[in-house]
XYZ file of C-alpha atoms in Angstrom:
758
model
C 7.476 -41.638 -4.655
C 6.800 -39.890 -1.362
C 3.566 -40.996 0.282
C 2.756 -37.696 1.967
C 3.418 -35.045 -0.642
C 1.034 -32.413 0.713
C 2.614 -31.810 4.125
C 2.980 -28.046 4.717
C 6.487 -26.812 3.974
C 7.065 -25.178 7.368
C 6.243 -28.463 9.131
C 8.602 -30.387 6.841
C 11.425 -27.973 7.592
C 10.799 -28.088 11.327
C 10.942 -31.879 11.294
C 13.913 -32.206 8.948
C 16.256 -29.428 9.951
C 14.873 -27.517 12.895
C 15.660 -24.270 11.094
C 14.585 -20.902 12.463
C 15.001 -17.504 10.842
C 15.516 -14.046 12.221
C 14.341 -10.995 10.322
C 16.887 -8.206 10.258
C 16.349 -4.615 9.165
C 18.313 -3.809 6.005
C 20.354 -1.104 7.776
C 21.667 -3.487 10.450
C 22.452 -6.557 8.368
C 24.144 -6.701 4.926
C 22.092 -9.779 3.952
C 18.625 -9.315 5.467
C 16.146 -12.221 5.385
C 12.904 -10.416 4.685
C 9.673 -12.063 5.771
C 8.327 -12.355 2.220
C 11.337 -14.367 0.984
C 11.625 -16.802 3.894
C 9.501 -19.518 2.207
C 11.881 -19.347 -0.750
C 14.995 -19.502 1.435
C 13.514 -22.503 3.251
C 12.755 -24.204 -0.057
C 16.357 -23.830 -1.244
C 17.762 -25.030 2.069
C 15.729 -28.185 1.536
C 16.862 -28.470 -2.083
C 20.509 -28.199 -0.992
C 20.374 -30.365 2.118
C 17.465 -32.837 1.970
C 16.637 -33.860 -1.614
C 19.256 -35.526 -3.802
C 19.589 -35.511 -7.575
C 17.531 -38.711 -7.583
C 14.487 -36.734 -6.449
C 12.467 -33.905 -7.974
C 10.215 -31.541 -6.050
C 6.960 -30.641 -7.818
C 6.004 -27.169 -6.645
C 4.431 -23.805 -7.410
C 7.024 -21.609 -9.121
C 5.710 -18.419 -7.478
C 4.896 -19.677 -3.986
C 7.668 -22.094 -3.101
C 5.969 -23.140 0.137
C 3.360 -24.959 -1.984
C 4.845 -28.398 -2.686
C 2.621 -30.886 -4.486
C 4.840 -33.944 -4.561
C 8.366 -35.350 -4.470
C 9.040 -37.900 -7.207
C 11.877 -40.367 -7.646
C 14.370 -40.126 -10.513
C 16.832 -42.584 -11.959
C 20.522 -42.111 -11.139
C 22.171 -39.856 -13.689
C 24.618 -42.526 -14.790
C 21.844 -45.042 -15.521
C 20.974 -45.974 -19.087
C 18.705 -43.376 -20.740
C 18.370 -41.636 -17.363
C 18.099 -38.138 -18.821
C 15.218 -39.014 -21.097
C 13.412 -41.111 -18.486
C 13.764 -38.441 -15.797
C 12.484 -35.671 -18.034
C 9.542 -37.871 -18.922
C 8.764 -38.485 -15.239
C 8.936 -34.774 -14.454
C 6.765 -33.918 -17.416
C 4.127 -36.443 -16.331
C 4.220 -35.081 -12.773
C 3.675 -31.533 -14.000
C 0.853 -32.651 -16.260
C -0.795 -34.511 -13.393
C -0.973 -31.484 -11.097
C -1.820 -29.110 -13.901
C -4.827 -31.287 -14.584
C -5.847 -31.334 -10.923
C -5.564 -27.548 -10.705
C -7.604 -27.073 -13.877
C -10.208 -29.396 -12.389
C -10.330 -27.173 -9.282
C -10.531 -24.059 -11.444
C -13.643 -25.511 -13.068
C -15.048 -26.749 -9.753
C -13.411 -25.151 -6.660
C -15.757 -27.089 -4.359
C -14.786 -30.468 -5.790
C -15.118 -33.296 -3.263
C -12.428 -35.417 -4.888
C -9.959 -36.423 -2.170
C -6.793 -35.659 -4.176
C -8.205 -32.368 -5.410
C -9.113 -31.361 -1.847
C -5.556 -32.087 -0.685
C -4.205 -29.769 -3.382
C -6.829 -27.112 -2.626
C -5.895 -27.062 1.051
C -2.354 -25.982 0.150
C -3.754 -22.620 -1.007
C -5.775 -21.868 2.135
C -9.493 -21.156 2.627
C -9.602 -18.079 0.369
C -8.572 -19.866 -2.839
C -10.864 -19.235 -5.806
C -11.241 -20.575 -9.314
C -8.912 -17.794 -10.473
C -6.293 -18.907 -7.931
C -6.285 -22.464 -9.259
C -6.356 -21.379 -12.899
C -3.229 -19.273 -12.401
C -1.512 -21.965 -10.347
C -2.007 -24.462 -13.188
C 0.428 -22.370 -15.240
C 3.050 -22.355 -12.480
C 3.697 -26.060 -11.841
C 7.447 -26.662 -11.879
C 9.954 -29.406 -11.016
C 13.221 -28.820 -9.185
C 15.822 -31.567 -9.018
C 17.305 -31.949 -5.554
C 20.889 -30.809 -5.044
C 22.011 -32.463 -1.805
C 24.717 -34.688 -3.287
C 25.766 -31.955 -5.706
C 26.065 -29.394 -2.898
C 28.014 -31.860 -0.777
C 30.473 -32.470 -3.620
C 30.813 -28.703 -4.010
C 31.641 -28.345 -0.327
C 34.418 -30.904 -0.693
C 35.817 -29.144 -3.795
C 35.582 -25.727 -2.164
C 38.175 -26.733 0.428
C 40.935 -26.198 -2.125
C 40.021 -22.521 -2.627
C 37.597 -21.241 0.018
C 40.153 -19.844 2.494
C 41.967 -17.891 -0.211
C 38.652 -16.682 -1.656
C 37.548 -15.434 1.763
C 40.839 -13.557 2.107
C 40.308 -11.853 -1.258
C 36.866 -10.599 -0.226
C 38.078 -9.407 3.176
C 41.072 -7.650 1.606
C 38.685 -5.768 -0.670
C 36.360 -4.757 2.160
C 33.429 -6.933 1.070
C 31.352 -9.269 3.272
C 33.028 -12.642 3.584
C 29.688 -14.438 3.043
C 29.953 -13.574 -0.653
C 32.621 -16.269 -0.908
C 29.784 -18.848 -0.837
C 28.099 -17.525 -3.992
C 29.860 -20.125 -6.236
C 27.766 -22.806 -4.497
C 24.785 -21.292 -6.322
C 26.586 -20.677 -9.603
C 28.657 -23.818 -10.100
C 29.058 -25.917 -6.928
C 32.699 -24.767 -6.952
C 33.460 -26.677 -10.140
C 36.160 -24.669 -11.929
C 35.491 -26.698 -15.087
C 31.802 -25.719 -15.098
C 30.552 -24.483 -18.461
C 27.000 -23.583 -19.424
C 25.374 -24.241 -22.786
C 25.520 -20.526 -23.533
C 29.152 -19.926 -22.659
C 29.398 -19.067 -18.937
C 32.554 -20.599 -17.455
C 34.277 -21.288 -14.152
C 33.144 -21.244 -10.530
C 31.772 -17.692 -10.912
C 30.102 -18.437 -14.276
C 31.327 -15.376 -16.136
C 30.306 -15.052 -19.759
C 32.861 -13.937 -22.302
C 31.578 -10.375 -22.575
C 31.435 -9.760 -18.821
C 34.629 -11.677 -18.158
C 36.656 -9.673 -20.666
C 35.974 -6.547 -18.626
C 38.073 -7.957 -15.789
C 40.136 -10.870 -17.125
C 41.977 -12.328 -20.097
C 39.412 -14.429 -21.999
C 40.814 -15.772 -25.242
C 41.745 -18.818 -27.255
C 45.007 -19.525 -25.397
C 44.153 -18.239 -21.930
C 40.754 -18.116 -20.198
C 41.080 -16.762 -16.673
C 37.397 -17.390 -15.977
C 38.429 -20.991 -15.273
C 41.032 -19.994 -12.686
C 39.179 -19.824 -9.338
C 41.424 -17.113 -7.886
C 41.630 -14.892 -10.986
C 37.867 -15.188 -11.410
C 37.337 -14.337 -7.728
C 39.162 -11.026 -8.183
C 36.851 -10.347 -11.151
C 33.776 -11.279 -9.086
C 34.896 -8.888 -6.350
C 35.125 -6.073 -8.898
C 31.709 -6.858 -10.390
C 29.927 -7.240 -7.043
C 31.503 -4.038 -5.724
C 30.389 -2.239 -8.889
C 26.834 -3.566 -8.467
C 26.731 -2.490 -4.811
C 27.923 1.031 -5.626
C 25.189 1.361 -8.248
C 22.328 -0.181 -6.266
C 23.113 0.558 -2.623
C 22.204 -2.808 -1.069
C 23.543 -6.343 -1.158
C 20.211 -8.033 -1.959
C 20.009 -5.890 -5.106
C 23.718 -6.244 -5.918
C 23.576 -10.046 -5.642
C 20.423 -10.235 -7.751
C 22.146 -8.004 -10.307
C 24.921 -10.607 -10.572
C 22.308 -12.809 -12.231
C 19.906 -10.278 -13.752
C 22.225 -7.393 -14.591
C 22.783 -4.060 -12.902
C 20.789 -1.995 -15.397
C 17.752 -4.256 -14.994
C 17.895 -3.928 -11.223
C 18.329 -0.163 -11.508
C 15.053 -0.002 -13.442
C 13.357 -2.237 -10.867
C 14.664 -0.118 -7.995
C 13.502 3.089 -9.692
C 10.013 1.625 -10.116
C 9.515 -0.262 -6.829
C 12.138 0.992 -4.395
C 13.447 -1.696 -2.053
C 14.157 -5.402 -2.556
C 11.005 -6.799 -0.842
C 8.793 -4.733 -3.159
C 10.799 -5.807 -6.190
C 10.498 -9.449 -5.105
C 6.714 -9.146 -4.782
C 5.839 -6.911 -7.719
C 8.586 -6.687 -10.359
C 7.739 -8.363 -13.656
C 9.717 -8.419 -16.885
C 10.526 -10.815 -19.689
C 13.949 -11.493 -18.176
C 13.213 -11.267 -14.435
C 11.972 -14.818 -14.192
C 12.327 -17.695 -11.761
C 16.147 -17.736 -11.670
C 16.562 -13.996 -11.102
C 13.727 -13.757 -8.564
C 15.172 -16.645 -6.532
C 18.870 -15.813 -6.835
C 19.160 -13.920 -3.542
C 17.115 -16.577 -1.727
C 19.418 -19.277 -3.111
C 22.432 -17.310 -1.927
C 21.052 -17.040 1.618
C 20.278 -20.769 1.629
C 23.779 -21.611 0.346
C 25.403 -19.461 3.050
C 23.297 -21.186 5.720
C 23.984 -24.745 4.546
C 27.689 -24.169 3.829
C 28.252 -22.439 7.178
C 26.522 -25.299 9.025
C 27.390 -28.191 6.760
C 28.137 -30.575 9.652
C 24.478 -30.350 10.710
C 23.378 -31.566 7.261
C 26.191 -33.788 6.004
C 28.190 -34.704 9.092
C 31.969 -34.347 9.106
C 33.464 -34.019 5.632
C 37.046 -34.316 4.465
C 37.452 -31.200 2.335
C 40.000 -30.879 -0.449
C 43.159 -29.171 0.697
C 44.998 -26.403 -1.130
C 48.032 -27.705 -2.982
C 51.228 -25.771 -2.198
C 52.613 -24.257 -5.376
C 55.569 -22.364 -6.773
C 55.342 -20.022 -9.722
C 57.487 -19.112 -12.701
C 56.771 -16.041 -14.805
C 57.631 -16.801 -18.419
C 59.799 -14.250 -20.199
C 58.606 -15.386 -23.624
C 56.370 -17.997 -25.247
C 57.045 -21.630 -24.350
C 55.837 -25.083 -25.324
C 53.750 -26.757 -22.623
C 55.423 -30.157 -22.990
C 58.885 -28.561 -22.893
C 58.009 -26.860 -19.595
C 56.653 -30.077 -18.081
C 59.730 -31.980 -19.184
C 62.144 -29.330 -17.923
C 60.550 -29.023 -14.481
C 59.880 -32.752 -14.107
C 56.139 -32.388 -13.601
C 53.484 -34.542 -15.228
C 51.255 -32.985 -17.854
C 48.149 -33.835 -15.819
C 49.534 -32.142 -12.713
C 50.503 -29.060 -14.706
C 47.048 -28.885 -16.273
C 45.327 -29.061 -12.891
C 47.544 -26.292 -11.485
C 47.033 -24.045 -14.525
C 43.284 -24.221 -15.276
C 43.324 -20.917 -17.175
C 45.337 -22.477 -19.999
C 43.113 -23.872 -22.741
C 43.345 -27.197 -24.645
C 45.173 -25.718 -27.681
C 48.133 -25.143 -25.340
C 48.018 -28.692 -24.034
C 47.805 -30.355 -27.459
C 50.549 -28.249 -29.037
C 48.406 -26.003 -31.233
C 49.560 -22.972 -29.215
C 52.401 -21.975 -26.877
C 52.014 -20.935 -23.242
C 51.764 -17.140 -23.610
C 54.525 -14.689 -22.798
C 54.248 -13.201 -19.315
C 52.091 -16.053 -17.986
C 52.763 -17.107 -14.389
C 53.205 -20.858 -14.690
C 52.277 -22.793 -11.547
C 54.274 -25.793 -10.372
C 53.913 -28.032 -7.321
C 56.053 -26.910 -4.400
C 58.849 -29.148 -3.191
C 61.853 -28.125 -5.252
C 63.780 -24.949 -5.819
C 62.288 -23.309 -8.873
C 64.706 -20.392 -8.838
C 67.711 -22.529 -9.721
C 65.797 -24.203 -12.526
C 64.799 -20.833 -13.938
C 68.385 -19.626 -13.913
C 69.347 -22.673 -15.956
C 66.350 -22.458 -18.303
C 67.707 -23.029 -21.822
C 67.020 -20.160 -24.180
C 65.895 -22.773 -26.722
C 62.759 -23.353 -24.646
C 61.593 -19.814 -25.301
C 59.820 -18.910 -28.534
C 59.818 -15.436 -30.022
C 56.212 -15.479 -31.220
C 52.960 -17.359 -30.735
C 52.052 -20.196 -33.075
C 49.466 -19.066 -35.627
C 46.238 -20.995 -35.857
C 46.251 -23.093 -38.988
C 42.902 -23.321 -40.706
C 41.414 -23.608 -44.158
C 37.989 -22.617 -45.479
C 36.506 -25.270 -47.749
C 35.941 -24.243 -51.374
C 33.775 -25.810 -54.055
C 35.412 -28.862 -55.578
C 37.719 -29.435 -52.596
C 38.416 -32.902 -51.321
C 39.756 -33.840 -47.914
C 42.731 -35.479 -49.592
C 43.521 -32.355 -51.610
C 43.268 -30.163 -48.509
C 45.536 -32.515 -46.552
C 48.139 -32.699 -49.340
C 48.214 -28.943 -49.887
C 48.995 -28.390 -46.200
C 51.440 -31.262 -45.852
C 49.416 -33.304 -43.368
C 48.015 -36.817 -43.388
C 44.403 -37.274 -44.420
C 43.786 -39.324 -41.265
C 45.190 -36.497 -39.118
C 42.962 -33.948 -40.847
C 39.903 -36.122 -40.272
C 40.845 -36.702 -36.638
C 41.657 -33.040 -35.931
C 38.185 -32.018 -37.092
C 36.253 -35.087 -35.889
C 34.749 -35.363 -39.334
C 32.928 -38.613 -38.642
C 32.781 -41.893 -40.515
C 31.871 -40.248 -43.796
C 34.139 -37.221 -43.351
C 31.535 -34.998 -44.993
C 32.515 -31.389 -45.621
C 30.656 -28.379 -47.016
C 31.674 -25.159 -48.753
C 32.370 -22.266 -46.350
C 33.250 -24.574 -43.464
C 36.583 -23.812 -41.797
C 38.751 -26.831 -41.004
C 41.554 -26.945 -38.469
C 44.868 -27.947 -40.012
C 46.692 -30.121 -37.467
C 50.197 -29.164 -36.381
C 53.079 -31.403 -35.373
C 52.565 -33.136 -31.997
C 48.862 -32.261 -31.845
C 46.834 -35.301 -30.900
C 43.145 -34.421 -30.760
C 40.932 -37.089 -29.288
C 37.726 -37.997 -31.137
C 34.556 -37.760 -29.079
C 32.362 -40.135 -31.031
C 33.953 -42.293 -33.713
C 37.208 -43.450 -35.220
C 38.115 -41.983 -38.631
C 38.183 -44.227 -41.686
C 41.475 -45.646 -42.818
C 42.940 -43.406 -45.557
C 43.970 -46.309 -47.772
C 40.417 -47.667 -47.944
C 38.568 -44.379 -48.289
C 38.076 -42.215 -51.307
C 38.350 -38.434 -51.374
C 35.670 -36.190 -49.959
C 33.904 -34.499 -52.842
C 31.618 -31.519 -52.760
C 28.546 -31.292 -54.934
C 29.106 -28.569 -57.548
C 25.660 -27.085 -57.580
C 24.801 -23.490 -58.337
C 23.955 -21.443 -55.257
C 20.260 -20.551 -55.082
C 19.060 -16.987 -55.282
C 19.432 -15.415 -51.879
C 16.614 -13.543 -50.261
C 17.545 -10.426 -48.336
C 16.689 -11.046 -44.670
C 14.605 -8.556 -42.794
C 16.357 -6.963 -39.820
C 14.892 -7.948 -36.504
C 15.280 -6.791 -32.967
C 14.344 -9.170 -30.197
C 15.302 -9.189 -26.546
C 17.153 -12.146 -25.135
C 14.170 -13.665 -23.432
C 15.062 -15.774 -20.470
C 18.734 -14.816 -20.204
C 20.148 -12.534 -17.535
C 22.176 -9.492 -18.427
C 25.104 -11.193 -16.725
C 24.894 -13.783 -19.515
C 24.728 -11.449 -22.503
C 27.252 -10.161 -25.002
C 28.171 -6.576 -25.818
C 25.595 -4.269 -27.459
C 25.409 -4.210 -31.244
C 24.173 -1.374 -33.400
C 24.479 -1.580 -37.158
C 22.306 -0.558 -40.057
C 20.818 -2.817 -42.659
C 23.081 -3.734 -45.560
C 22.689 -5.917 -48.604
C 23.980 -9.438 -47.887
C 25.946 -11.397 -50.474
C 24.590 -14.494 -52.084
C 24.822 -17.477 -49.765
C 26.313 -20.634 -51.145
C 24.542 -23.907 -50.524
C 25.398 -27.397 -51.581
C 24.656 -30.920 -50.519
C 27.471 -33.096 -49.182
C 28.962 -36.136 -50.835
C 30.504 -38.538 -48.366
C 33.577 -40.723 -48.640
C 31.344 -43.413 -50.028
C 30.173 -42.603 -53.551
C 26.652 -41.294 -53.456
C 24.336 -39.080 -55.425
C 23.861 -35.625 -53.922
C 20.553 -35.170 -52.154
C 17.868 -32.972 -53.636
C 17.440 -29.889 -51.435
C 13.973 -29.420 -50.004
C 11.955 -26.606 -51.518
C 9.231 -24.544 -49.943
C 7.761 -21.129 -50.461
C 9.007 -18.244 -48.317
C 6.526 -16.581 -46.007
C 6.117 -12.847 -46.606
C 6.157 -10.516 -43.630
C 2.998 -8.786 -44.755
C 0.994 -12.019 -44.930
C 2.483 -13.105 -41.634
C 1.108 -10.089 -39.854
C 4.474 -8.427 -39.221
C 5.225 -4.831 -40.242
C 6.839 -4.407 -43.605
C 10.286 -2.806 -43.838
C 10.145 0.924 -43.286
C 6.995 0.834 -41.170
C 7.468 1.611 -37.492
C 5.741 -0.114 -34.657
C 4.121 1.867 -31.886
C 6.441 2.765 -29.040
C 6.127 0.517 -25.990
C 4.221 1.804 -22.991
C 7.307 1.602 -20.791
C 11.050 1.600 -21.519
C 12.271 -1.680 -22.965
C 15.847 -2.745 -22.398
C 17.606 -3.535 -25.648
C 19.714 -6.406 -24.538
C 22.649 -7.175 -26.823
C 21.932 -9.889 -29.320
C 23.967 -12.120 -31.576
C 22.927 -12.279 -35.206
C 19.244 -12.807 -35.960
C 17.847 -14.809 -38.836
C 14.608 -14.378 -40.788
C 11.425 -13.778 -38.825
C 8.192 -15.728 -39.379
C 5.099 -15.336 -37.131
C 5.094 -17.290 -33.900
C 3.563 -20.722 -33.364
C 3.971 -23.735 -31.103
C 7.005 -25.886 -31.978
C 6.331 -29.125 -33.787
C 8.900 -31.880 -33.749
C 8.624 -34.503 -36.454
C 10.815 -37.533 -35.751
C 12.734 -39.145 -38.535
C 11.060 -42.041 -40.216
C 11.911 -45.645 -39.489
C 15.136 -46.610 -37.756
C 16.865 -43.305 -38.506
C 15.284 -41.668 -35.452
C 17.636 -43.599 -33.176
C 20.818 -43.262 -35.214
C 23.767 -41.619 -33.443
C 24.405 -38.009 -34.335
C 27.588 -38.607 -36.344
C 25.723 -40.872 -38.776
C 23.005 -38.313 -39.542
C 24.842 -35.025 -40.186
C 28.441 -33.883 -40.675
C 30.505 -33.149 -37.597
C 29.053 -30.301 -35.564
C 32.575 -29.640 -34.298
C 33.723 -28.142 -37.592
C 33.450 -24.359 -37.695
C 30.597 -23.749 -40.149
C 31.755 -20.195 -40.767
C 33.838 -18.698 -43.562
C 36.247 -16.540 -41.558
C 37.865 -14.948 -44.614
C 37.242 -11.435 -45.862
C 35.141 -11.356 -49.011
C 36.937 -8.312 -50.383
C 39.752 -5.816 -49.731
C 40.279 -2.100 -50.293
C 44.078 -1.615 -50.107
C 44.141 2.116 -49.391
C 47.709 3.055 -48.340
C 46.530 4.828 -45.143
C 43.079 3.369 -44.544
C 43.017 -0.270 -45.715
C 39.718 -2.064 -45.174
C 38.278 -5.505 -45.647
C 34.680 -6.570 -46.236
C 33.239 -9.539 -44.425
C 29.930 -11.321 -44.108
C 28.411 -11.390 -40.615
C 28.065 -14.873 -39.149
C 26.119 -16.290 -36.223
C 27.253 -15.290 -32.696
C 29.231 -12.307 -34.032
C 28.705 -8.758 -32.780
C 30.055 -5.332 -33.598
C 32.062 -5.548 -30.385
C 33.808 -8.677 -31.657
C 34.804 -6.995 -34.915
C 36.144 -3.931 -33.074
C 38.135 -6.143 -30.694
C 39.722 -8.193 -33.470
C 40.562 -5.069 -35.500
C 41.926 -3.212 -32.456
C 39.606 -0.229 -32.964
C 36.558 1.310 -31.317
C 33.074 0.331 -32.421
C 32.330 3.913 -33.416
C 35.025 3.716 -36.092
C 33.313 0.750 -37.736
C 29.975 2.563 -37.592
C 31.435 5.638 -39.260
C 33.185 3.569 -41.902
C 29.920 1.872 -42.834
C 27.681 4.916 -42.342
C 25.751 3.033 -39.694
C 23.790 4.974 -37.053
C 23.660 3.807 -33.459
C 20.700 1.653 -32.453
C 20.397 -0.805 -35.332
C 21.401 -4.459 -35.121
C 23.529 -6.720 -37.233
C 21.733 -9.362 -39.239
C 22.941 -12.646 -40.585
C 25.039 -12.362 -43.787
C 25.155 -8.564 -43.633
C 28.252 -7.101 -45.304
C 30.416 -4.918 -43.080
C 33.631 -3.043 -43.818
C 36.394 -3.488 -41.239
C 39.342 -1.066 -40.811
C 42.668 -2.905 -41.075
C 45.085 -0.130 -40.149
C 46.034 -1.749 -36.828
C 46.024 -5.459 -37.695
C 46.513 -7.401 -40.885
C 43.707 -9.300 -42.542
C 45.487 -12.539 -41.628
C 45.583 -11.661 -37.915
C 41.927 -10.598 -37.957
C 40.859 -13.823 -39.671
C 42.898 -15.878 -37.218
C 41.223 -14.225 -34.217
C 37.834 -14.691 -35.847
C 38.496 -18.389 -36.362
C 39.773 -18.809 -32.804
C 36.631 -17.200 -31.397
C 34.329 -19.642 -33.195
C 36.582 -22.612 -32.490
C 36.761 -21.749 -28.783
C 32.969 -21.743 -28.522
C 32.921 -25.289 -29.862
C 35.905 -26.640 -27.942
C 34.553 -25.389 -24.619
C 31.072 -26.697 -25.364
C 32.128 -30.175 -26.453
C 34.446 -30.501 -23.461
C 31.294 -30.593 -21.305
C 28.418 -31.635 -23.599
C 27.856 -34.156 -26.345
C 25.174 -34.655 -28.978
C 23.281 -37.805 -28.055
C 20.961 -37.824 -31.069
C 19.304 -35.619 -33.643
C 15.615 -34.994 -34.199
C 13.988 -33.770 -37.377
C 12.040 -30.519 -37.063
C 10.003 -28.662 -39.678
C 10.106 -24.874 -39.651
C 6.946 -23.243 -38.289
C 5.608 -19.710 -38.242
C 7.631 -17.451 -35.947
C 10.835 -19.453 -36.309
C 14.222 -17.858 -36.741
C 17.682 -18.827 -35.599
C 17.215 -16.876 -32.372
C 13.867 -18.324 -31.326
C 14.798 -21.861 -32.338
C 18.063 -21.882 -30.406
C 17.183 -19.981 -27.258
C 13.430 -20.443 -26.883
C 12.341 -23.719 -28.426
C 15.337 -26.009 -28.105
C 17.540 -24.316 -25.484
C 20.789 -24.789 -27.412
C 23.403 -22.364 -28.735
C 22.564 -20.866 -32.104
C 25.954 -21.815 -33.534
C 25.300 -25.471 -32.687
C 21.975 -25.490 -34.512
C 23.632 -23.869 -37.516
C 26.567 -26.302 -37.453
C 24.207 -29.276 -37.506
C 22.543 -27.826 -40.611
C 25.445 -26.496 -42.701
C 23.435 -26.582 -45.930
C 20.601 -24.447 -44.487
C 20.508 -20.688 -45.008
C 19.162 -19.460 -41.667
C 18.706 -15.987 -43.096
C 16.079 -17.423 -45.434
C 14.120 -20.050 -43.506
C 11.025 -21.402 -45.238
C 7.860 -22.967 -43.916
C 8.117 -26.756 -43.402
C 11.847 -26.710 -44.206
C 13.465 -29.633 -42.396
C 16.160 -29.004 -39.805
C 18.158 -31.435 -37.706
C 17.964 -30.427 -34.040
C 20.704 -31.778 -31.724
C 19.644 -33.300 -28.404
C 22.514 -32.668 -26.009
C 23.562 -34.112 -22.686
C 26.488 -33.619 -20.347
C 29.600 -35.713 -20.824
C 29.629 -36.261 -17.049
C 26.232 -37.742 -16.291
C 26.858 -37.208 -12.556
C 26.693 -33.448 -13.059
C 22.978 -32.672 -13.563
C 21.659 -29.368 -14.837
C 20.326 -26.874 -12.305
C 17.387 -26.087 -14.557
C 14.926 -28.976 -14.646
C 12.365 -27.887 -17.208
C 12.001 -30.302 -20.126
C 12.587 -29.091 -23.646
C 9.400 -29.053 -25.710
C 10.694 -31.773 -28.008
C 12.119 -34.097 -25.385
C 9.072 -36.208 -24.570
C 5.801 -36.694 -26.352
C 2.724 -35.470 -24.542
C 1.185 -38.298 -22.555
C -2.421 -38.604 -21.550
C -2.970 -38.249 -17.804
C -5.417 -40.927 -16.673
C -8.724 -39.746 -15.241
C -8.207 -42.090 -12.313
C -6.111 -39.462 -10.541
C -9.261 -37.359 -10.007
């Protein structure tokens, strides 16, 4: 731990880097460094160039020139490093929160440590100052080694990216923005679905690129750069300044338009704008960008001479039809690994044989041989007339894994491996399994499957589904997520959901089905929420209705309570506690059909992470058509298990179901390529819990993942004290730490801070 944590920030910077800033008027400089943001820019320069990922800066989240301490962390590849580091950061925050509360109670305290902290706030600090500061203690992991690695990676793309910005008439400095978003890691993927060096989400990315199950251009640095140019140019045209346009890249253009209308220029917005979504990340995004431009432009001053990655010369072949990836590699004499690295937009289903390389795709090859002659001689047999369909099956009551495998002509071991079913190969009704195809060789992430000859069939408990309670519609904003990270708007009316099937699993080993837990539902009236039909008072100021995935039942809010499993089970690996979270826990089939000769429709049940925009996309129609078909006015949201009619005049039910399956499967494949479940913790439902608040607010995990780890739970009908299994996740690459350093509420138990620090 640093011995002199209270040194003023400006003095630290002067000693470490000798940095000086110039203030430019907004009219003369596209990226002005306003006086009120300079402490923040200085802070991020230090985070990028001085402190490594083995250090955490304890600071005030509002005034970044107030630094309380710098603590040491374990290397990210050390045993239990994630848990230990979060514990250290939590203790550090608790320590300074306690000191600040002590000063709030006694601003004139003579305690030496307390006086050191008080001096950071200047002579005018009051009890109110310290009381507010106690709520703003934050930890930021250093990024020096991460930024350095990003500089090295950027060498492969940065010159071409600069050219793209210049060709489009945009400031070349914008080419450094990926240092803030992803450290130029084209494989970067966030927990909530942002991908590539520019961290586009699916909804935003689809406006500019092809984002699908076979091809995801967000992961191609050059394709994504063209999309970033379009988005940044659009933001600038709407907002009129680059500080606002860059902030809008994180916060969303509509949010910044409201802020501009209310406060005017960027400095005023920085000082005064408050909203549920304009939080630390959005407020600091422009400052981080300025710091990244400074460090990247002067990297020799901070890191010395670096050997940057060099662009690999390539040749391209535009495919006239679909083609098998292995056939292309074999024909052109290129290794599969080389072809994968040159074609990052292609997704794993192409590489493992589940899908063909799409028609019209420009396939990249290493330069060094004449591609033209090879193309002329390309055998027609290498081309395929149509794409491979996704093979999947939705589990029914009474199914066994063996029966499913036999009916589809595959080996039981291949079925288990393709779905990573775990040692017990447990399956549930309404889950959708991938049916492996020839040559597919999925790699298990946790365990080896059981040998088919020694394992019995997977049976499903044949219990009657419980009576289903109609969920109340809810409308909540996506607290804490930027508009750049949100899906398309949804507006649907309330509809009666079908009964939801539940059953307990029976594993390969013979076992009695577990008794489901029972608890009484909590009524909305008793909980203090308005009953259906009653309207709340209109908000005092306009509230942005950010698009939301499906919401579950709403129970009044309370502090999360994590109850660990009893005995040794608390430390069991995830695959021994619940079925595989990598199986799609969604029934993608239509529940009914209306075969009208001119206007055929299908009825489906809304599942988690699905929006009206998704349904319209898969059906090839506009969202308004689905609204009209269902008699649904604009402005109402989908809710979990709601029944919706889908027009099938443009696509068949089979094609729609296939796209629906691929959407859910892609979410999981992309997630598990970067993250893994390290363990599971038991949690008992509290007041205020629903699928939305549990996933995004309490546990900071995707809602689909929480649902997949609890396939027997009806999240549209949560009950008080109902037990859930909450996955604790970590990155597959432990050398790639998260940018956000706040601990989850369930990560570490509260620890008493000794009085000796005061």
